[in-house]
Structures are given as C-alpha cells and as structure tokens.
XYZ file of C-alpha atoms in Angstrom:
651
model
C 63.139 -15.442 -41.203
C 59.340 -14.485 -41.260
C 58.302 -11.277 -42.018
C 56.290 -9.594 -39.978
C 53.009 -8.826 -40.147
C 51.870 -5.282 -39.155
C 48.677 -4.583 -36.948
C 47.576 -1.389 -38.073
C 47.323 -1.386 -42.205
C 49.294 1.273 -43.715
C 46.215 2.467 -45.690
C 42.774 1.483 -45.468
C 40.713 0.697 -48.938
C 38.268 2.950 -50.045
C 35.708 0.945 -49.194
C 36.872 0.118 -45.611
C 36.896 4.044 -44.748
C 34.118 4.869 -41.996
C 32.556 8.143 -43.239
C 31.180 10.591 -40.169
C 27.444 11.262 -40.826
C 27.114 14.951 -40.188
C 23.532 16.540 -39.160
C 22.911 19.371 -41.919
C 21.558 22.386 -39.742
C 20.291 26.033 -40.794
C 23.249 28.108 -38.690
C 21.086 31.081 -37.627
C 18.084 28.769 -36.959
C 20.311 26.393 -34.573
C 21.608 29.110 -32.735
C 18.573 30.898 -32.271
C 16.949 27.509 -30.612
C 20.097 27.663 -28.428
C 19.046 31.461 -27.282
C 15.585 29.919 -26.380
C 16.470 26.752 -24.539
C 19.211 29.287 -22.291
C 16.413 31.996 -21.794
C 13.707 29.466 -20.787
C 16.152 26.910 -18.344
C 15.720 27.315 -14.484
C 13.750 30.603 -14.503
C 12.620 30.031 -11.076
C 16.395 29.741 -10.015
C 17.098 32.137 -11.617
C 14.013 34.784 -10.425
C 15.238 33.302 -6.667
C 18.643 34.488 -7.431
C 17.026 38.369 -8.544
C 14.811 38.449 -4.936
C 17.699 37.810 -2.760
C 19.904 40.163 -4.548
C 17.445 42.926 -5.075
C 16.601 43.100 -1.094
C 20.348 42.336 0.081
C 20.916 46.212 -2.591
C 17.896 47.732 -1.210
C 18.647 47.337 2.150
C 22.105 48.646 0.979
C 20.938 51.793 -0.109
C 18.441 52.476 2.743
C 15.454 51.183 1.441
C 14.671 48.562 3.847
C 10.484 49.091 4.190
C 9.377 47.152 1.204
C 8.211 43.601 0.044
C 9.053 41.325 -3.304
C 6.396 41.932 -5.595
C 5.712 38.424 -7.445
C 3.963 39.870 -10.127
C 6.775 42.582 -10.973
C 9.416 40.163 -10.023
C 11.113 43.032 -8.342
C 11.592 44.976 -4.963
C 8.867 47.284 -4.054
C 9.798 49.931 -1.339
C 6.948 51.575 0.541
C 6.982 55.442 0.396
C 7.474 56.785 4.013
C 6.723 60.075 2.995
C 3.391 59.691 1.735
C 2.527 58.319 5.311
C 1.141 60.453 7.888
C 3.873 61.037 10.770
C 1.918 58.878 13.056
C 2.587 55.584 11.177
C 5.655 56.828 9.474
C 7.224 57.121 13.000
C 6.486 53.347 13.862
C 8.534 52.809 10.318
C 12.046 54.040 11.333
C 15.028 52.679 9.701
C 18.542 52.712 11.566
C 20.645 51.417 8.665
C 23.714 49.257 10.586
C 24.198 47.190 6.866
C 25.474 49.903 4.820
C 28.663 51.113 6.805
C 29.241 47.311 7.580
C 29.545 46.752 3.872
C 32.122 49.897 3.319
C 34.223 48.849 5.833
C 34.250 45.202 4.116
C 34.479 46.706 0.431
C 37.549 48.859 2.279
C 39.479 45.635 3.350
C 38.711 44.260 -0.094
C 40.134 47.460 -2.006
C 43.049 47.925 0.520
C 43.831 43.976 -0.538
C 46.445 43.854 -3.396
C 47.835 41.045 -5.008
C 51.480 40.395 -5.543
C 51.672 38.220 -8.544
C 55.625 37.157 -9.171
C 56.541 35.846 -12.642
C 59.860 33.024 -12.719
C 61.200 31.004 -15.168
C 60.719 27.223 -15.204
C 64.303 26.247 -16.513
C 67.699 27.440 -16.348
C 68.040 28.819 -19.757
C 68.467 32.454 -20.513
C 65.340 32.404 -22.832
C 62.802 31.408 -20.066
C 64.995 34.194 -17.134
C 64.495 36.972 -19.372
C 61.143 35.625 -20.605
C 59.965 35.697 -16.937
C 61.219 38.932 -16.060
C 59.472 40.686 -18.745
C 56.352 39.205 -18.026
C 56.485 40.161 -14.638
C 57.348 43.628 -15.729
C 53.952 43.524 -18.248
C 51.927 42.099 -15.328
C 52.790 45.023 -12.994
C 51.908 47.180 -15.296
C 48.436 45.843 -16.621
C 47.530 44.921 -12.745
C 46.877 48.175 -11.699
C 46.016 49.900 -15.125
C 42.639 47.456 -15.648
C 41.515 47.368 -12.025
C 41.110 51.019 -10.884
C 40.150 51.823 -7.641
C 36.490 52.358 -8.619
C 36.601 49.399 -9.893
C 37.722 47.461 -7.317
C 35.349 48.753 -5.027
C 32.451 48.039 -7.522
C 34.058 44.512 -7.613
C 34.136 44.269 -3.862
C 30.303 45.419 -3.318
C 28.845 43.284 -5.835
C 30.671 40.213 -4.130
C 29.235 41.523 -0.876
C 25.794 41.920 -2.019
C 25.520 39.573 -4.510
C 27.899 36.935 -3.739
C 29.230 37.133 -6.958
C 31.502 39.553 -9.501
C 32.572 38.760 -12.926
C 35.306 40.335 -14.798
C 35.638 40.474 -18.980
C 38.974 41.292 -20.329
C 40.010 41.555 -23.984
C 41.705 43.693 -26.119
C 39.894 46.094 -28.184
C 42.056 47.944 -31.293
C 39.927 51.084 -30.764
C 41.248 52.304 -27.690
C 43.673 55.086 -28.216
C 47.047 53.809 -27.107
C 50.894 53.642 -28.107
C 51.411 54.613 -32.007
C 53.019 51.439 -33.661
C 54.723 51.109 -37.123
C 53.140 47.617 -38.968
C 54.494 46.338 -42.423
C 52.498 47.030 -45.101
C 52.401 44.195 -47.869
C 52.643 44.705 -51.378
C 53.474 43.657 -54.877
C 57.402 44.394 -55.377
C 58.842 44.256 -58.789
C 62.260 42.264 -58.527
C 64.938 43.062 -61.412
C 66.926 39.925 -63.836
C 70.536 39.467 -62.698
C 72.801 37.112 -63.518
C 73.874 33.682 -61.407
C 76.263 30.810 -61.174
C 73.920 28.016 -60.960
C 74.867 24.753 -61.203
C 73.141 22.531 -64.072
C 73.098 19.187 -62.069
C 71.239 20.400 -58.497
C 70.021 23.854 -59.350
C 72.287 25.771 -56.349
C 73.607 29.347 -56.846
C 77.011 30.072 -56.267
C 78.522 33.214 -55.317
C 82.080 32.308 -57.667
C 82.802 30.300 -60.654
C 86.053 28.906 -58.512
C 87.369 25.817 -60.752
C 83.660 26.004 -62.267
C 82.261 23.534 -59.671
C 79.352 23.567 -57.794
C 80.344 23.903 -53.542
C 77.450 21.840 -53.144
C 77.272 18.413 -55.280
C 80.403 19.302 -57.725
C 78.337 19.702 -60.649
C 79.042 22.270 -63.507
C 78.005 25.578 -63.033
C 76.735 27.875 -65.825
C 76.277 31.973 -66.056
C 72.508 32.831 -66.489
C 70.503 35.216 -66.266
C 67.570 35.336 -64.369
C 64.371 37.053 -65.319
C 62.789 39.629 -63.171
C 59.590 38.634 -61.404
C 56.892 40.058 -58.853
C 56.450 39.192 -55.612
C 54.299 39.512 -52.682
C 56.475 41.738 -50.316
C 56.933 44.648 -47.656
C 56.792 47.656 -49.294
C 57.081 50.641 -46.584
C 55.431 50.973 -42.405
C 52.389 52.444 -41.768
C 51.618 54.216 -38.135
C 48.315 52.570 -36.469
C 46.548 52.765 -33.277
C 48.060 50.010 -31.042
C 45.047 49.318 -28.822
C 45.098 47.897 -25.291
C 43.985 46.099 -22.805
C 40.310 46.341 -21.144
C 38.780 44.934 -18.018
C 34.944 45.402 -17.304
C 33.566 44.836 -14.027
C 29.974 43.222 -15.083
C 26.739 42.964 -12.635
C 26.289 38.751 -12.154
C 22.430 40.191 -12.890
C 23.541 40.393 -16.656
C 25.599 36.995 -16.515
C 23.640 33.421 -16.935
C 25.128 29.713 -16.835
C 23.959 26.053 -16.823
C 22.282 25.610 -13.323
C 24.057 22.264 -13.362
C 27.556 24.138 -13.574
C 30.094 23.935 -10.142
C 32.463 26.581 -11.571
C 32.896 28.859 -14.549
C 34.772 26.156 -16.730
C 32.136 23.690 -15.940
C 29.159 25.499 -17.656
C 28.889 24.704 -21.563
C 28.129 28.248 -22.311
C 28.204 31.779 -20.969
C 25.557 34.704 -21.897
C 25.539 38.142 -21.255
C 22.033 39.800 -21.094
C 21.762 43.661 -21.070
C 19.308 46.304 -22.307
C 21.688 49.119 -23.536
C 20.591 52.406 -26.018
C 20.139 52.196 -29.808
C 23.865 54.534 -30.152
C 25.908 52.037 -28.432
C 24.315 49.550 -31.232
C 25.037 52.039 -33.977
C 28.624 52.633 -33.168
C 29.655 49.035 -32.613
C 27.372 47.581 -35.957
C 27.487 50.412 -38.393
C 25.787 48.047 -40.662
C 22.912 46.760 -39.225
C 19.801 48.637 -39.152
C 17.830 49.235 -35.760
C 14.387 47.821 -35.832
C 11.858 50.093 -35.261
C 9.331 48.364 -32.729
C 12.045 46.303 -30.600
C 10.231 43.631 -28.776
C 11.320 42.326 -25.151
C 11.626 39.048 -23.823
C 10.628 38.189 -20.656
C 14.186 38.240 -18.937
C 14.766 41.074 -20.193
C 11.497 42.427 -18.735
C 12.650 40.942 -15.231
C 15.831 42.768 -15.702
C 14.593 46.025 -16.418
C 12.292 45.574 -13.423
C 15.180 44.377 -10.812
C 17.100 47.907 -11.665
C 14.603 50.361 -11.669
C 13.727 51.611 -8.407
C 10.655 54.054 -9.132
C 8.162 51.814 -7.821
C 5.865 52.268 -10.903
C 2.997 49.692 -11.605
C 3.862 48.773 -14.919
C 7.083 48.543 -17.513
C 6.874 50.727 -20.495
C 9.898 50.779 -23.192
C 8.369 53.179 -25.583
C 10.376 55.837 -26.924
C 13.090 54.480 -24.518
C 15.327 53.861 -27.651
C 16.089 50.609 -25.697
C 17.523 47.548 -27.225
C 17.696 43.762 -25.899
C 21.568 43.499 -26.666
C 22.621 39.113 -26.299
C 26.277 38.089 -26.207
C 26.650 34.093 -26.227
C 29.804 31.984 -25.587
C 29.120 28.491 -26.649
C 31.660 25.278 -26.204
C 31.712 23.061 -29.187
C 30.636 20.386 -27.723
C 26.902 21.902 -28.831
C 27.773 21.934 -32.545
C 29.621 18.971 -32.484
C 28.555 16.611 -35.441
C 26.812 19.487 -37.141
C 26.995 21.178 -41.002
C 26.127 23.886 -42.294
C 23.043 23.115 -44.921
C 23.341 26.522 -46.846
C 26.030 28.948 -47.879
C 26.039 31.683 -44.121
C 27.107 35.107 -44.766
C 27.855 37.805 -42.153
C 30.415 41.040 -41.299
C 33.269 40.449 -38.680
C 36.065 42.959 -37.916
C 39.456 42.055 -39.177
C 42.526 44.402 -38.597
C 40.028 46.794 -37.377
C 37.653 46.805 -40.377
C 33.883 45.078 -40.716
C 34.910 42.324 -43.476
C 31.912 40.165 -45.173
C 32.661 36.172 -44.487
C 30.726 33.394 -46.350
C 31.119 29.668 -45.031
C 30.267 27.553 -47.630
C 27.906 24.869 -47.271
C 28.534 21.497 -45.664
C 31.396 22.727 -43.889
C 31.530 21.176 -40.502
C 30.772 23.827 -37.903
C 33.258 22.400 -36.093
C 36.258 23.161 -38.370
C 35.045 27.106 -38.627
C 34.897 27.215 -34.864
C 37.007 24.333 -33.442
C 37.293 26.363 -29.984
C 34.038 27.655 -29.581
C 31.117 30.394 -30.885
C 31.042 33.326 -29.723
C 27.769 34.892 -31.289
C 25.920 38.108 -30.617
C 22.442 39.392 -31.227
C 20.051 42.350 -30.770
C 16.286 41.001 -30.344
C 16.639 37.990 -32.560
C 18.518 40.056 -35.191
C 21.922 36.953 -35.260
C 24.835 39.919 -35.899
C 28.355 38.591 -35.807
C 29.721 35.149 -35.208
C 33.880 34.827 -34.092
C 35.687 31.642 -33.175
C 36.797 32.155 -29.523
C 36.852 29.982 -25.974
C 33.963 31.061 -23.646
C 36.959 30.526 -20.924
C 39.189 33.138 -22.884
C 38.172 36.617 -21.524
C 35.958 35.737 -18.459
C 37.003 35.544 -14.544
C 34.055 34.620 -12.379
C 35.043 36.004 -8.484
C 32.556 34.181 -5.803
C 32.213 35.737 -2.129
C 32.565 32.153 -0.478
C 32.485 28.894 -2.577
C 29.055 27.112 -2.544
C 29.217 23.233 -2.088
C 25.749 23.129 -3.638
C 26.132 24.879 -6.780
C 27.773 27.924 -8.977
C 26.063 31.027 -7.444
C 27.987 31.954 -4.196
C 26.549 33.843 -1.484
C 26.704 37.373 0.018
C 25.597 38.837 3.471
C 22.317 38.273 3.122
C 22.500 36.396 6.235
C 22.378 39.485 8.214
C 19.425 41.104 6.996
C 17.374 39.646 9.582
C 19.280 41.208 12.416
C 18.905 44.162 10.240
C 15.003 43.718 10.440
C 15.102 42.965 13.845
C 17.029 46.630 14.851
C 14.737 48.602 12.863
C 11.714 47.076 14.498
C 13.884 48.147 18.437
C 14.781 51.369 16.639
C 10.813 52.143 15.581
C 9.395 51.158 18.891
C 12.157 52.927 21.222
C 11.449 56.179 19.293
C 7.691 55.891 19.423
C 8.071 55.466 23.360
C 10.117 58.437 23.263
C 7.727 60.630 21.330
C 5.046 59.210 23.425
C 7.079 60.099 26.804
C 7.736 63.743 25.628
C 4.123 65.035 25.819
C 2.875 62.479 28.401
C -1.159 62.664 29.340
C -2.557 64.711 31.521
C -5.338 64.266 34.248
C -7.918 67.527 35.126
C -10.351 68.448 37.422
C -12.987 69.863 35.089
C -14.531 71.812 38.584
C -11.742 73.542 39.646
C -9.384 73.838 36.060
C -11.542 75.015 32.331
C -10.402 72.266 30.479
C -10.551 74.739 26.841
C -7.882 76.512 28.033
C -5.404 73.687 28.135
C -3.133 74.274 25.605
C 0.080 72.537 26.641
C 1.887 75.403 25.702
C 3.432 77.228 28.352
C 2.967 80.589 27.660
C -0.765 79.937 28.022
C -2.478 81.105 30.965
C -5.087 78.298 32.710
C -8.342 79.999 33.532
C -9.829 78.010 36.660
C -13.363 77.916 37.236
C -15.632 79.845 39.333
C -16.809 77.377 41.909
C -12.498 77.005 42.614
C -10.550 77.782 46.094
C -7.699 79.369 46.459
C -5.867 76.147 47.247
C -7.227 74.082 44.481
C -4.448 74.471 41.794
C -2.344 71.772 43.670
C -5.672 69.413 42.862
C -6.485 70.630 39.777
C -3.845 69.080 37.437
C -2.126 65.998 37.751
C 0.626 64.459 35.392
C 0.600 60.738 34.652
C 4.243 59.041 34.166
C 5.718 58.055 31.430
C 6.172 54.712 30.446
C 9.523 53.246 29.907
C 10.294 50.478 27.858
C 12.111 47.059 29.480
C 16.178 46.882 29.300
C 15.612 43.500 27.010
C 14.855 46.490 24.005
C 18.211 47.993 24.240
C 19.936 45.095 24.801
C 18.097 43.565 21.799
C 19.577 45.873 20.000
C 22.911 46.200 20.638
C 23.074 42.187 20.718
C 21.717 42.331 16.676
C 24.563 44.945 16.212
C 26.917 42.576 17.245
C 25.221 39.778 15.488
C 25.442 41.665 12.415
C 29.332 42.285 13.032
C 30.012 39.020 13.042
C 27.755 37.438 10.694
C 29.160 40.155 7.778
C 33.181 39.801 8.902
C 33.041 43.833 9.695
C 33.948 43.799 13.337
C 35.047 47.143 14.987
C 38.326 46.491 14.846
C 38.367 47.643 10.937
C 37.259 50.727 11.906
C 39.781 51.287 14.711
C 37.418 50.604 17.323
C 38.451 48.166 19.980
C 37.121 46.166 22.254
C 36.514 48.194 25.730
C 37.748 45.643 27.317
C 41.136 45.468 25.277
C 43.477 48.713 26.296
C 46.810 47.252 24.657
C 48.372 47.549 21.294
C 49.514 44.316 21.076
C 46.055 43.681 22.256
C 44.112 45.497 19.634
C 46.024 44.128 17.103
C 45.306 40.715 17.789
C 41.358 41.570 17.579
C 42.206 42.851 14.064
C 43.810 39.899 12.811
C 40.934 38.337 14.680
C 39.024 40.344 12.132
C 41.110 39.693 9.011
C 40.637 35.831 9.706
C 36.291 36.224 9.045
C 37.655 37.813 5.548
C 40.437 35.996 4.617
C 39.026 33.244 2.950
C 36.993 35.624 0.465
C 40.355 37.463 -0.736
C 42.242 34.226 -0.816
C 39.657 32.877 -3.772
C 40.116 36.736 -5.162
C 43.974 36.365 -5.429
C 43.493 33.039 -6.996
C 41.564 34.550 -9.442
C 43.929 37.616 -9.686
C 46.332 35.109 -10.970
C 43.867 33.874 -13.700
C 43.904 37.296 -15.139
C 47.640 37.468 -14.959
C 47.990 34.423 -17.611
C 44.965 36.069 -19.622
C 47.250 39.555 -19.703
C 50.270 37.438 -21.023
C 47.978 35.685 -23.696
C 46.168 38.817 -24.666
C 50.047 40.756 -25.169
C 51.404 37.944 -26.887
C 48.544 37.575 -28.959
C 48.467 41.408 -29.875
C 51.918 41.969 -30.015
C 53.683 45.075 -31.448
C 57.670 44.944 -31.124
C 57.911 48.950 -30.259
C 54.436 49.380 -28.240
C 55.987 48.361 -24.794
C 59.236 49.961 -24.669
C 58.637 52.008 -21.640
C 58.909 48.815 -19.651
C 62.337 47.930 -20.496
C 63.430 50.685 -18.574
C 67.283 50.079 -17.503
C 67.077 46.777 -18.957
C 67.954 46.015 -22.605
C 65.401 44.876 -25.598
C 66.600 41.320 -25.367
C 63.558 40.404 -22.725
C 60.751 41.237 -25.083
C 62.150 39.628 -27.680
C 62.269 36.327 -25.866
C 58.992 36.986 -24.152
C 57.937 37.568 -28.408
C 59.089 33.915 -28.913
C 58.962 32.025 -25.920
C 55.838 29.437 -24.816
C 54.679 31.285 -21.744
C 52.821 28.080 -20.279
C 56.084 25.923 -20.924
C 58.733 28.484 -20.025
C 57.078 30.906 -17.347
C 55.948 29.827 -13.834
C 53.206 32.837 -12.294
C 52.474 32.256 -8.390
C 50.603 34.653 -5.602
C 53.593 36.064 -3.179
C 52.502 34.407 -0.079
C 49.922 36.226 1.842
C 50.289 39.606 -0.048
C 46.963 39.932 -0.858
C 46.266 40.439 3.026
C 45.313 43.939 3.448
C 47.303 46.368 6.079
C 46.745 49.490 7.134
C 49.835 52.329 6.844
C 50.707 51.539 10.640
C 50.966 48.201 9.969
C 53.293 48.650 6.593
C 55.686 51.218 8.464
C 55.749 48.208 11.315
C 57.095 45.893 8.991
C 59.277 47.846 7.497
C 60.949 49.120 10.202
C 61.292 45.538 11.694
C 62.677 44.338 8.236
C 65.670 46.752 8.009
C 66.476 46.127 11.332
C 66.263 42.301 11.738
C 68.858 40.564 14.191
C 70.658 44.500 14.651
C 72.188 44.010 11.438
C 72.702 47.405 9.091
C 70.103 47.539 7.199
C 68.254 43.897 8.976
C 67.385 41.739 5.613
C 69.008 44.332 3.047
C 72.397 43.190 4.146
C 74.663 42.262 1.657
C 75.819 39.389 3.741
C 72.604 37.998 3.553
C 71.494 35.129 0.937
C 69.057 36.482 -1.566
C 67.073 33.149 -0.918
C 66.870 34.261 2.944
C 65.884 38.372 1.887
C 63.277 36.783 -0.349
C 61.594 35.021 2.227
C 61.963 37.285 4.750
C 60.428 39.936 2.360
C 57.506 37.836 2.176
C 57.229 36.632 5.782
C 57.169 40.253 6.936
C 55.205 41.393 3.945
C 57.134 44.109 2.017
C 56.442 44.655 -1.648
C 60.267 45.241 -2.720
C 61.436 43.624 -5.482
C 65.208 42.423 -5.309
C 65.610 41.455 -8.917
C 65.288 45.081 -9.594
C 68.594 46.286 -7.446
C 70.958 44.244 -9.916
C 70.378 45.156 -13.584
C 73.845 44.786 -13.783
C 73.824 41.041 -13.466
C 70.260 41.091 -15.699
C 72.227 43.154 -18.431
C-alpha cells in the first residue's frame, strides 16, 4: 500500500518562510498625524452639524432673535433690550418650543427599561449565572442613569438628535471596602517524603515500600526548604465602581463615512476643560504655560458661549485643549515601532513607567485597539482598549443618509412663523389702545391735548356753546384679519405634531373628545409619534446591560457585591465569577416596558391584572402556569418579578 502524501508540509524550510515586512514608524509622530487628519476631515460637515444645533438650543432657551455668524461660527442673539420699545415691540417672542420639549424629555424620563437576564442552557451554572446578573443589572440600571441624567440624555436627543453615553470603571471612586491578596516571598521549611526513585511521586505511607503510582521503590528523604512566590496576608482597598457620563455629541467626532458607532474606525472626544482637572488626573506632566488652540477647539468654545462678544480670548482662562482618541487597529496594522517609547499608565491604581522596545509590532502591544490621550499636542498616556468598549451612541431617529441623527429642528420654522403673528398682533394692540385723534384747531386749543384724562381741554375763543360735539373726533381702530389668529394657532398645532408633544401628554384633550376611553386613545395616539425614538433607546439600554456584566466581571471582587445576594445563597456569584456570560447568559428588553405610563395608567393595570377572568388574585393565582403569569405580566405591563416569590426552589 502507498503511503500517502500530505498537502500541507509539516514544517516549512527556513528559506521557504514568508517574512511580513513591517513599516518602522516614530509612535508619537504617527499618532499625532492621526490627530491632524481627524481634526482637518469634513469640517464643513461638521461646522453644519454646530449651526443646526446651536439655533435648535437657542431657540430652546428663549433666544430666538438672532442669526449664524459665519465668521464666529456660532449663534449670535440680538439684544432686545438695547432696542428702543418701538422696535423691540415688533420683536416679541412667544416661546411654544421649550414646553414642547419638556413634555417630550418627560415621556423620555418617565420611559424605563426592563432588561431580564436568562440562562441559555439547562445547567445549574448558566440558572444561577443568569439570576445574578439580572440581580447586578437592576442594580447598576438605575445607580448610573440618575434622573438628571436621563433628562440631560433626553434633551440632547431632542435638540441635537444625538446623546452619547461613556461607561467604565474608575478605582478612585469611593465604594465597598474589599480584602485583595497580597503577594510575597514565603520561606517554606525541609521535611521529609516517601518519594519513589523510579517516577519521582510522593507518597503519604511506606505500605510494602511501593510506589501507589508505577510500583517503584520508594525512599525517605528529606527535602530542603525553599522560597516561594506566595500570599502572605489581605490588604483592605477601595473597590471602585461603575460610572456613566452623559457627553454633549458637540465634544464627540467620527468618520463622516460611518452608518453607526461600530462602523467608524475611531472615536475622539474634544473638550476644553481647566488646568486642575489636568493636574489631578496627570500628576506628572507639567502644564504648558502659553497653551495654544486649534481651530475646533476655537469653534467649540464659540458654539457654548452665549455672551455675544466679538472676539475669543483664552488668556488667563487657565484653559486646556484636553484630546481623548479611540483608534481600531486596523490604522496601525503593519506598523513597528522604530525607537524604544516610554510613557506612565496606571496599574492597580498607581502611574507605572512602560517602555516598548523597538521593532515591536504595534499590533501585538495593542491587538484591540489605542486608546491615546493628549493635552495640546503634549501625547500623555497610551492603553490597549476597544473604541466599542465603553461607548453607547443613542440617535433621536435613525438617518438613512448617514451617522448624525436628527432632532426637532423641523419645527423651528413654525416657531418663526408664531413669533412673527405674536409681534404683529401685539403691535396692533398697542396701536389700538391709544388710537389717533382728529381736532378742530377753531373750536378745541390743540396744546392742551394731553390724552390724559384728568386734563381739562381749553376751547378757543371764536367757539359756541354747541361746538364740543364737533370739536373732537376719534378715528377707529384697526383690527387685524381672522387669517392672523388662525395662523397661529394652526403653527401651534403644526408644531405639536411635527415634535411628537401633542396635548394629550399634558392631560389636555381634544375638545372634541369628552370620554375616557376616548382620551386615552389620543394618548396612545401620542405615544405612537414617540415610540420609535425610545424603542432605539431600549435597544441601546440593553448594550449597556452587557457592558455592566463585562465591566463587573472584569473588576471583580468576591465580597464587594454581597448586598445583592440578599435571601439567596453565595453560590450565584460564584458561578456568575466563572461562567462565559456571552455563552451562558441570554439579556432581552421585557416587551414594551420601556413604554412610558403615567400613575393612572399603572394602578389600571394593576388592578386589571389581579383581577383577570374573577379569579383571586387574576394572574397571581397559584393555579395559574408561571409561563401564562409571565406573559400576562408583560402584556399588561407590570414590573413584578416572579422568580423572586420562590427562593425556596432557587436555594
């Protein structure tokens, strides 16, 4: 018989080895060039971006008389009060956009997401797995989204389409006090041991002198004492936690080209923050004294300050241009270092120096991406870490036509339009209020018209005793046409339904509609304009539930999360400790939760869920099949979880 022949050689010869030709680059160099090619792509985009964002906030906060200034590259408001009260009359502002967006940002804040947590298998592993990582999500879900920030979340998705959250876990926050291991040199003492002579084994007993292992002889030694590398005693440290930061999408940049978050090749965070917060975050680096600006940073100053002043001046503003940049490696990829690079990084809480030697492939330092930060062009730290690891990106609507969502700028224009009917109704009624008068100068002295009616009128000489009925005569008013009212009321509505807000969020029906059943079908009428908005926000609610899970399992202390075991035992965090979370852990959005209700509408469904079909207790009944109560529970909405009445059967 033939032997055969293999197709792929065992081992290639030396000479048959492809080596990869990698591109020797200066580190700090490279990455700088990256900072400049980000800074300088699509600033029109992006300065088209600032102008609708900075009127859609103006117009927010009232200040709705103003232009874009293209040489500031930021909203200019005109000063009313500098204006005499002629013209500022014709300037009025009747702001219908604000109170629209609080009632949105209420519907987004009153919206909570029900995340559930199940196991993927059968096995007891996964089940308790699952329930303590629906325990740690209920926990973290309302601890890192307060209810400031969610409605900072909400009204930067309103006015600027977009919202970003960054969550990671910083060791500095004061938290739960955890005992770690602390490693050390232990000394161990000689004893003496059966070992066998033929395969080395110990044996607790001579027995018939024969090792239990291969039968072999064994022999009484003594062993010598050595020192090893060993835990030595606990030490008490700051646990950390968890934080979530709500960032302005004015301080966030991506590639123009990019359809979602994961699309973009890189993520950077621009902000202009004081010289302390660099001071207590880099102890070691030294503040430069004349800081110099780039131009988006210039733009961004601009777009946030509101004074109106002619010109930008950061002297002794004690200002600093602070850059954080997530890169994928796809940008260092075939890349070397040409020189030795040192820098600081924290380790177990403490700035450590770190050399990378040269010709190391960049790639094998940071095989999941840099994550690099900078003040002015002063390269600080660098950290191997995914740009897709801490960062959520929330959009208002999704945007066939490219990453940046939209907002409600659309109704702006109505705004316009009912200041403009608001400005000319009240100069008709100021003009009405003192309308013109009409005198006979030969029967009425026209200097002793005063309009004031305490005033006498002198009449003149050459006047009869009858004249006074001739003398004066009042002209009418005039009144504007029904279209102006109209107009208005029809850009109110236009507003309404261009922004979602319609009255029914603020309990005010329809004039027309006098029934409850009636006036709850216009709010669910309502719900439907916003429902597509929270939808994409629950989705991305679930995002951060699997970051929470990482992030724990990541920073994990066996005693820091105790107080969630409650009246279950310790036997779910240890196999939440050493389970696979994406292989053993299923997380899914309770259907529909995230739909917000009012406390009416909770005590509705409540009431309808215990009493379902005239059974004691409706859903609750015992008779009834936990796979029935569950759906029921979410059909009818109610946040109860059943697992939680047996801890018998979890025990």
């Amino acid at each position: 018989m033939l032997k055969e022949k293999k197709l792929i050689p065992e081992k290639l010869e030396h000479d048959d080895k492809i080596a990869d030709e990698l591109e020797p680059v200066n580190l700090h160099e490279f990455i700088t060039a990256i900072f400049t090619q980000i800074e300088n792509e699509n600033r029109s985009e992006e300065l088209s971006r600032y102008k609708k964002w900075a009127k859609n906030r103006a117009f927010y906060r009232g200040n709705q008389r103003g232009f874009w200034d293209n040489k500031k590259n930021s909203w200019v408001t005109i000063d009313l009060d500098s204006l005499p009260p002629s013209d500022a009359s014709l300037l009025v502002i009747n702001n219908q956009f604000r109170p629209q967006v609080k009632t949105l940002a209420k519907e987004f804040s009153r919206s909570l997401t029900r995340i559930r947590a199940n196991p993927k298998s059968d096995s007891q592993e996964a089940i308790m797995a699952s329930r303590f990582s629906d325990a740690l999500i209920k926990h973290y879900q309302h601890k890192l989204l307060k209810e400031s920030q969610r409605q900072l979340e909400a009204k930067y998705m309103l006015l600027c389409g977009n919202s970003f959250r960054y969550i990671y876990y910083d060791k500095s926050i004061k938290s739960a006090k955890v005992n770690v291991p602390v490693k050390g040199k232990i000394n161990l003492p000689s004893y003496e041991a059966n070992l066998c002579v033929d395969c080395g084994a110990e044996a607790e007993e001579y027995g018939e002198g024969k090792c239990p292992y291969c039968d072999g002889t064994l022999e009484r030694i003594e062993v010598e004492g050595k020192e090893i590398e060993g835990r030595i005693g606990y030490e008490s440290i700051n646990a950390g936690d968890l934080v979530c930061e709500i960032v302005d999408p004015v301080e966030i940049k991506v590639w123009s080209g990019a359809s979602c978050l994961e699309d973009s090749p890189y993520i950077r965070r621009k902000r202009l923050v004081k010289g302390n917060f660099i001071k207590n975050t880099y102890p070691f680096f030294k503040l430069p004294k004349d800081a110099k600006f780039s131009e988006t940073a210039v733009n961004q100053w601009q777009f946030f300050d509101t004074s109106n002043k002619s010109g930008v001046s950061f002297s002794d503003s004690d200002l600093y241009e602070y850059d954080q940049l997530w890169l994928e490696p796809s940008f260092y990829k075939g890349k070397k270092l040409l020189e030795d690079v040192k820098f600081k990084r924290i380790e177990n809480g403490e700035w450590v120096d770190i050399t990378l030697d040269k010709d190391t492939p960049i790639e094998k330092v940071f095989p999941d991406g840099i994550y690099v930060c900078r003040v002015g062009q002063d390269i600080l730290t660098y950290y191997n870490e995914s740009k897709d690891k801490c960062w959520i990106h929330l959009p208002f609507d999704i945007n066939v036509d490219g990453f940046w969502a939209d907002g409600l700028e659309d109704s702006i224009m109505n705004q316009q339009i009912i200041n403009e009917y608001t400005s000319l109704s009240v100069e008709n009624v100021l003009y009405n209020a003192s309308p013109k008068l009409v005198l006979n100068p030969h029967l009425i002295n026209p200097a002793s018209v005063t309009g004031k009616p305490k005033d006498a009128i002198l009449m003149s000489d050459n006047a009869r005793k009858d004249a006074p009925k001739d003398a004066i005569f009042q002209l009418q008013g005039m009144s504007l046409t029904q279209e102006v009212m109209m107009g208005i009321e029809s850009s109110k509505r236009d507003m309404r339904e261009q922004t979602g807000a319609l009255l029914a969020f603020n309990g005010q029906g329809d004039p027309n509609i006098s029934t409850a059943t009636g006036m709850s079908i216009a709010r669910d009428s309502a719900l439907a304009l916003v429902a597509t908005p929270l939808a994409i926000r629950a989705e991305k609610d679930l995002d951060m539930a699997w970051k929470i899970l990482r992030f724990v399992k990541e920073n994990w202390y066996d005693n820091k999360y105790r107080f969630l075991l409650g009246k279950f035992n310790e036997s779910e965090a240890i196999a939440f400790k050493r389970s696979k979370i994406e292989e053993e852990v299923n997380l899914y959005i309770e259907p529909y939760s995230w739909m917000p209700q009012t406390n009416f509408e909770k005590l509705e469904n409540l009431a309808a869920y215990l009493t379902a079909f005239g059974l004691p207790l409706g859903f609750l009944n015992p008779q009834i099949p936990d796979v029935v109560r569950t759906y029921a529970s979410q059909l009818y909405n109610v946040p109860l979880d059943f697992d939680d009445l047996y801890p018998d059967e979890r025990i």
